[in-house]
Tab-separated table of C-alpha atoms in Angstrom:
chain	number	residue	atom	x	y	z
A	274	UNK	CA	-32.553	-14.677	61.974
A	275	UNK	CA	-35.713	-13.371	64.280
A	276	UNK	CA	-33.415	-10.077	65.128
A	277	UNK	CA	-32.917	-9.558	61.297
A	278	UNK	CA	-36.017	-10.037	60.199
A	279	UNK	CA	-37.359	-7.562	63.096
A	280	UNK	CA	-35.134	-4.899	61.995
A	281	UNK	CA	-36.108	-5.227	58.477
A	282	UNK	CA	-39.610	-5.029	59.118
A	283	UNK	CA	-39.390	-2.556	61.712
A	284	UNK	CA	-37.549	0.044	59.173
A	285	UNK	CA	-40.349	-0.816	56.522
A	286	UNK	CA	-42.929	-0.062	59.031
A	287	UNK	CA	-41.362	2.955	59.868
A	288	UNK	CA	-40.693	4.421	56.650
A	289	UNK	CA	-42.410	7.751	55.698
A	290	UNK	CA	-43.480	8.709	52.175
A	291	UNK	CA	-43.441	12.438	51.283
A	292	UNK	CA	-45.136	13.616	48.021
A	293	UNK	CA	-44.089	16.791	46.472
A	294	UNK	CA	-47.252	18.063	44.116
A	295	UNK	CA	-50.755	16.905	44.469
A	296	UNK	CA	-52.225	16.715	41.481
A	297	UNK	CA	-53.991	13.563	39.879
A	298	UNK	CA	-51.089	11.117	39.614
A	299	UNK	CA	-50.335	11.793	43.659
A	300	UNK	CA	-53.927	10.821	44.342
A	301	UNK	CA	-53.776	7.717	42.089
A	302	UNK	CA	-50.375	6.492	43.801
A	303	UNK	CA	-51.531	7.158	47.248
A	304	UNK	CA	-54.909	5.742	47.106
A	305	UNK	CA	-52.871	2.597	45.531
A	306	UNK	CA	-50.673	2.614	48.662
A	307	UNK	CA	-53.891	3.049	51.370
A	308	UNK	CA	-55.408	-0.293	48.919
A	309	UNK	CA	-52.211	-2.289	49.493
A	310	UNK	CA	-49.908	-4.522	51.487
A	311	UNK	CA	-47.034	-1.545	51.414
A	312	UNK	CA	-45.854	-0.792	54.973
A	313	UNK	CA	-45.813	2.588	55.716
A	314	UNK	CA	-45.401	4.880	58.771
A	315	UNK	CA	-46.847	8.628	57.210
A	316	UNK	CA	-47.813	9.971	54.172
A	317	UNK	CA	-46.752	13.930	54.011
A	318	UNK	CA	-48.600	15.509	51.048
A	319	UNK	CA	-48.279	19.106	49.853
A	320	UNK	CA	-51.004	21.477	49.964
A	321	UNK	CA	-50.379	22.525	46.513
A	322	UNK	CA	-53.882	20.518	45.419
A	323	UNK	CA	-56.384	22.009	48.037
A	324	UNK	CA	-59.234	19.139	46.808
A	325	UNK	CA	-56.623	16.447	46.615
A	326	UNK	CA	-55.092	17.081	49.688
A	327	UNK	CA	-58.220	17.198	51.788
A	328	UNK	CA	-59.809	14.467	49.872
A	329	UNK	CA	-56.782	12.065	50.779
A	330	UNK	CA	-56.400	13.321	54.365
A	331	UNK	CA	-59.966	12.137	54.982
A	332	UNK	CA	-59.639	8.465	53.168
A	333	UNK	CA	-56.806	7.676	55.543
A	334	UNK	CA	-55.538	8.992	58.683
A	335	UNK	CA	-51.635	8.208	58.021
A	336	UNK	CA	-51.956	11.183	55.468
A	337	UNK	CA	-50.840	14.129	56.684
A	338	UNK	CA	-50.989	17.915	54.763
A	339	UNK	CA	-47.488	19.935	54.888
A	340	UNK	CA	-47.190	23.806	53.666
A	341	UNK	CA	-43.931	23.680	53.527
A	342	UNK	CA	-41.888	21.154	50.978
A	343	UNK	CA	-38.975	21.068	52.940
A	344	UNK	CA	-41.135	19.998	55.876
A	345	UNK	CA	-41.979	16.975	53.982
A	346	UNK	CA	-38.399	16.019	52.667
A	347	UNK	CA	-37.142	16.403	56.477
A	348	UNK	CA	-39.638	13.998	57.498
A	349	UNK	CA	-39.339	11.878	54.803
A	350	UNK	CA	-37.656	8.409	53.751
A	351	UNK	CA	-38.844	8.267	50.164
A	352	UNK	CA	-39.503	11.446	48.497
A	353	UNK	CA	-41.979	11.322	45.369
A	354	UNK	CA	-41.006	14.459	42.328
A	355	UNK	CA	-45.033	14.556	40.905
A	356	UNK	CA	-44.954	18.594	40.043
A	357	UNK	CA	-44.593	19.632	36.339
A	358	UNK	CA	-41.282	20.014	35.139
A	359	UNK	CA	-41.951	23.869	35.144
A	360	UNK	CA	-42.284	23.703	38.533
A	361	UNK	CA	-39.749	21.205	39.455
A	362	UNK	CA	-37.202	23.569	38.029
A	363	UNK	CA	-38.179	26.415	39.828
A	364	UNK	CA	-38.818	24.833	43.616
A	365	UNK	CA	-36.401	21.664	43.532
A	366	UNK	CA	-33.064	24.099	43.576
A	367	UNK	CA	-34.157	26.007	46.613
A	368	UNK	CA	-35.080	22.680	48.846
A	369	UNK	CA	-32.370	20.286	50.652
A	370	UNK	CA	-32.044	16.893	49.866
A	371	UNK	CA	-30.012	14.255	51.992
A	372	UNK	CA	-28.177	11.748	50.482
A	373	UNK	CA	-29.867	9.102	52.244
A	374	UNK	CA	-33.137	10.406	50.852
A	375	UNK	CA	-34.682	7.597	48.237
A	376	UNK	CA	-36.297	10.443	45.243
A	377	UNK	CA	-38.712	9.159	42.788
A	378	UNK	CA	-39.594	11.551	39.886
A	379	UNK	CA	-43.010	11.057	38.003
A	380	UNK	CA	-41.479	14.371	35.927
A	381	UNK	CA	-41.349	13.649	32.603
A	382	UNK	CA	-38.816	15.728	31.183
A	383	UNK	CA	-36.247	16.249	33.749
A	384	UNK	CA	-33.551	13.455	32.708
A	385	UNK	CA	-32.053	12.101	35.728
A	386	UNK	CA	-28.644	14.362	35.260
A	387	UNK	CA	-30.832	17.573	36.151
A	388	UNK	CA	-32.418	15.964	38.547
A	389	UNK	CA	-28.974	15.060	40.190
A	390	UNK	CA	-28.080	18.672	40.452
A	391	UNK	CA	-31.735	20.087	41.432
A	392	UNK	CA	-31.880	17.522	44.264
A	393	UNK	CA	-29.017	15.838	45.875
A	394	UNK	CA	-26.427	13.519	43.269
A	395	UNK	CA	-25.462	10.997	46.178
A	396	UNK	CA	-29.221	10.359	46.776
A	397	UNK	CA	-30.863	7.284	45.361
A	398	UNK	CA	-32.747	8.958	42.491
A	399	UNK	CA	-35.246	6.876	40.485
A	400	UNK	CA	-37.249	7.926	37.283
A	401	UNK	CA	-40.626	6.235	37.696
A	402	UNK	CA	-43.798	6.249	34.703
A	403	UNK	CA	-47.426	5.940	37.120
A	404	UNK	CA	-50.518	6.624	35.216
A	405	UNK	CA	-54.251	6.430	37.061
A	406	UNK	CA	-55.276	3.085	36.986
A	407	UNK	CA	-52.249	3.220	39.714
A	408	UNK	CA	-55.145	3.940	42.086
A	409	UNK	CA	-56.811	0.755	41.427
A	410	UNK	CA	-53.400	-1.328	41.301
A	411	UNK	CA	-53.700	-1.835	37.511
A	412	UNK	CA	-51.534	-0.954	35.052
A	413	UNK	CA	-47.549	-1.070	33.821
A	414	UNK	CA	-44.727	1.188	36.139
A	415	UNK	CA	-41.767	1.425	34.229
A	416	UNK	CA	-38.712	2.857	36.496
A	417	UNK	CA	-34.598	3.989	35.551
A	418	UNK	CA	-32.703	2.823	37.178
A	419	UNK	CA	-32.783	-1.039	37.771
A	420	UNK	CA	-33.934	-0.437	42.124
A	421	UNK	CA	-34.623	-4.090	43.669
A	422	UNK	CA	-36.653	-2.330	46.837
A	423	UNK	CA	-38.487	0.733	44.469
A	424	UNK	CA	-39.203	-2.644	41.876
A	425	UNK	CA	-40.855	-4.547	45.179
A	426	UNK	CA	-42.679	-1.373	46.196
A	427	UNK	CA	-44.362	-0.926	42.363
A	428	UNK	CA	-44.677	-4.261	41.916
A	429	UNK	CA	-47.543	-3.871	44.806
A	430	UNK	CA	-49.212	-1.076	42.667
A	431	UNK	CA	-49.233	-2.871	39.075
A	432	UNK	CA	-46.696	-4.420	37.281
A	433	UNK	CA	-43.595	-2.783	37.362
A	434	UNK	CA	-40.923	-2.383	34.662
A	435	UNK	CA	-37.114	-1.705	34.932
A	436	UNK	CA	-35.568	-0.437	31.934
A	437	UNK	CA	-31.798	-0.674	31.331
A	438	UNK	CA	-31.039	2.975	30.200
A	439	UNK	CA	-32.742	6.284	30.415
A	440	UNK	CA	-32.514	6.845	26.519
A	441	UNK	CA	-34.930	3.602	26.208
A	442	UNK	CA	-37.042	4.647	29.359
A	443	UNK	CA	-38.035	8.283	27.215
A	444	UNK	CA	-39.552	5.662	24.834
A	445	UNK	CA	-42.536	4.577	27.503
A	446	UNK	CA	-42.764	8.131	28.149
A	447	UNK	CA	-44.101	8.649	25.041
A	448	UNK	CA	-46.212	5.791	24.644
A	449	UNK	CA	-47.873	7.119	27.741
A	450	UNK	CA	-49.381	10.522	26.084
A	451	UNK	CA	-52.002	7.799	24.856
A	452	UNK	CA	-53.587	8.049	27.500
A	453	UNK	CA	-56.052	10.594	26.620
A	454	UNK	CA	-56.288	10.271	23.373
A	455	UNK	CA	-57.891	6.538	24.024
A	456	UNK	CA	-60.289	8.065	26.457
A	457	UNK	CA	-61.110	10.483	23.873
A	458	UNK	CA	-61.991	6.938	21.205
A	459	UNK	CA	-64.142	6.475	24.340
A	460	UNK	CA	-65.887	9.424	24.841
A	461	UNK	CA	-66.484	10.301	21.052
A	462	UNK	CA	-67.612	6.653	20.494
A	463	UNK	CA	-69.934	7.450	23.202
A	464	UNK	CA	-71.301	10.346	21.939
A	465	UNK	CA	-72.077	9.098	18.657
A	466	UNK	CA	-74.185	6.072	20.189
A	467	UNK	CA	-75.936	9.100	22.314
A	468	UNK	CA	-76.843	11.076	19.089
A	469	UNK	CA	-78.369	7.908	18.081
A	470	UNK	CA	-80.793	7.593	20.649
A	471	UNK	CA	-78.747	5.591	23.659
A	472	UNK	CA	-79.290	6.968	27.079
A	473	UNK	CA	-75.599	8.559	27.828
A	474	UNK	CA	-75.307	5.643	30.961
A	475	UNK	CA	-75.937	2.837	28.880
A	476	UNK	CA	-73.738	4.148	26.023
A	477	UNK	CA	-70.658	4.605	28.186
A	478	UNK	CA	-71.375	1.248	29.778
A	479	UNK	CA	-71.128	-0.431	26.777
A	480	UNK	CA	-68.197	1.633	25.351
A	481	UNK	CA	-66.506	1.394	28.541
A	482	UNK	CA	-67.193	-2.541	28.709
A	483	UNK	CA	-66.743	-3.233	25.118
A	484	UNK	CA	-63.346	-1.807	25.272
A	485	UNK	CA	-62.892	-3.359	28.693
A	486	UNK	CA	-62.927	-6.581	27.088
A	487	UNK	CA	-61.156	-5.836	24.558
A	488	UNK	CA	-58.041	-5.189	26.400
A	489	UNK	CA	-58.259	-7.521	28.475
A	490	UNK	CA	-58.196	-9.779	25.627
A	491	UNK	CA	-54.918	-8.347	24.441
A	492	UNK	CA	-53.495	-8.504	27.648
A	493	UNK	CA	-54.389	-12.807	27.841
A	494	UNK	CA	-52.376	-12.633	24.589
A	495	UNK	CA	-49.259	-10.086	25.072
A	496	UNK	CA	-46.907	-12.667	24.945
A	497	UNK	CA	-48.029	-13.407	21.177
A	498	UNK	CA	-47.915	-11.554	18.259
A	499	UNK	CA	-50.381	-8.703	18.590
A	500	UNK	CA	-51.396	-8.801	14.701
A	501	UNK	CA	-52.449	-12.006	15.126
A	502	UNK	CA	-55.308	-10.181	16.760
A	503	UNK	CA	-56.395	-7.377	13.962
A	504	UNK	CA	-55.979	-10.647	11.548
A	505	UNK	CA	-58.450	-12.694	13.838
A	506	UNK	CA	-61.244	-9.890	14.516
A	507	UNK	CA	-61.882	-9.364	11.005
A	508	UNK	CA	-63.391	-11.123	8.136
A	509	UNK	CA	-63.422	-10.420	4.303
A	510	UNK	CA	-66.030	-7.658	3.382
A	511	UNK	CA	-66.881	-7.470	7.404
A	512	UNK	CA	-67.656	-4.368	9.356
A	513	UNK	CA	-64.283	-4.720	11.094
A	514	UNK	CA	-62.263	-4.575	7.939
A	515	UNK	CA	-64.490	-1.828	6.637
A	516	UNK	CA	-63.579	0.285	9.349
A	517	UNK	CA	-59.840	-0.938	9.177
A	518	UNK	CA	-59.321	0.164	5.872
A	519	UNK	CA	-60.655	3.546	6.114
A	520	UNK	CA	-58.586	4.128	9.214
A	521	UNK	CA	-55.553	3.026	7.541
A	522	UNK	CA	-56.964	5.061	4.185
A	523	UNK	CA	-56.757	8.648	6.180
A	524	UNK	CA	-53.407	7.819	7.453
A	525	UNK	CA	-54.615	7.736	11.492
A	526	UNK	CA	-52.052	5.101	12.057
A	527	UNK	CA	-48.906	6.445	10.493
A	528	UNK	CA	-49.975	9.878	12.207
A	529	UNK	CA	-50.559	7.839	15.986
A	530	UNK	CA	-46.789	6.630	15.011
A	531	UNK	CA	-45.768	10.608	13.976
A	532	UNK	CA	-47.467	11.916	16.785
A	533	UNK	CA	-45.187	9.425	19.333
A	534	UNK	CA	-42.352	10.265	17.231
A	535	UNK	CA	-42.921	14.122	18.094
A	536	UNK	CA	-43.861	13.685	22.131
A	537	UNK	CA	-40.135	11.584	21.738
A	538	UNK	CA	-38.094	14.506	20.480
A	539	UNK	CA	-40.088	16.736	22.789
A	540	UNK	CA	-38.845	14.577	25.766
């Protein structure tokens, strides 16, 4: 049983990460990883992301800055796909993938057939939804395929999520283009407050907090019926229902739902 369990945690310890692209959702995964319990050997970065790649050089010493791609998939246990799909279908052809590479793809629109053929198709390949607050070790990872050890590595990050087939997986792709759109309730919300005479700190603080709370609200009660909520933070005649109405009045519900709809048939 000691032998075992010294070989498993030897290979864990061992294991290199590589990360192909270096944009925003690299640093928010790796900074999650240098925050957690994750056993790790390396981290190889591209240099694709001069500021990232620096920046995240510097936090931690196990990250280490590669040129060359194929440098970083040679060197490499688990390889993370976070380029655009533009990019992915122009690079991932001309690099070499072994089969007993693991390959996570953060690329949205590259269904996991293409990504078979760009990469290698007797490789583990797993289709994997991080967003920022991956950097913090908040927030949902949805992955496709069911993977017990990529479920226990995300599971570290936030809470992950395996979905049964990739058709249902392109739906939490879409739900997570709401990403900026919320920041943007934020920052207008904001705004207004300023042009009313609120300092711009103390305006986003109490955005920032109000909605803070507010989610974290929902999130106590996700496992109930979510319109329980709109019911409960209105009453008749009261600002809240005001507000409610005239949302629902200019249509910006039905047009968050066509908007999702649109992102869907796009992926």
């Amino acid at each position: 049983l000691f032998f075992d369990t010294y070989l498993t945690s030897a290979s864990i310890n061992t294991m290199n990460l590589g990360f192909i692209g270096t944009g925003e959702i690299t640093k928010a995964v790796v900074l999650g990883i240098t925050k957690s319990n994750i056993k790790y050997s390396k981290i190889y970065i591209s240099k694709r992301n001069n500021s990232n790649s620096e920046y995240l050089s510097k936090i931690n010493h196990k990250v280490k800055i590669f040129d060359d791609n194929q440098k970083i998939i040679d060197k490499s246990d688990w390889i993370f796909l976070a380029v655009t799909p533009i990019v992915g279908k122009k690079i991932l052809k001309n690099l070499n993938f072994k089969k007993t590479n693991t390959i996570i793809s953060f690329i949205s629109t590259i269904k996991m057939s293409e990504l078979k053929n760009l990469t290698n198709r007797n490789a583990t390949i797993v289709r994997a939804i991080p967003l920022p607050p991956i950097s913090n070790r908040k927030g949902p990872i949805p992955i496709y395929p069911k993977n017990k050890k990529i479920k226990k590595f995300f599971n570290n990050l936030g809470d992950c999520i395996e979905i049964n087939n990739e058709i249902s997986s392109l739906n939490f792709w879409a739900t997570s283009s709401l990403m900026a759109p919320y920041y943007e309730i934020l920052f207008e919300t904001s705004k207004w407050l300023q042009s009313k005479g609120l300092k711009k700190t103390s305006a986003q603080k109490y955005i920032t907090s109000l909605f803070f709370a507010l989610s974290h609200q929902a999130f106590l009660n996700s496992n109930k019926d979510l319109g329980k909520l709109v019911k409960n933070s209105q009453t008749p005649r009261g600002l809240n229902e005001q507000t409610l109405k005239f949302l629902k009045k200019q249509n910006f519900y039905k047009k968050l739902k066509y908007s999702l709809n649109e992102i869907l048939k796009r992926l």
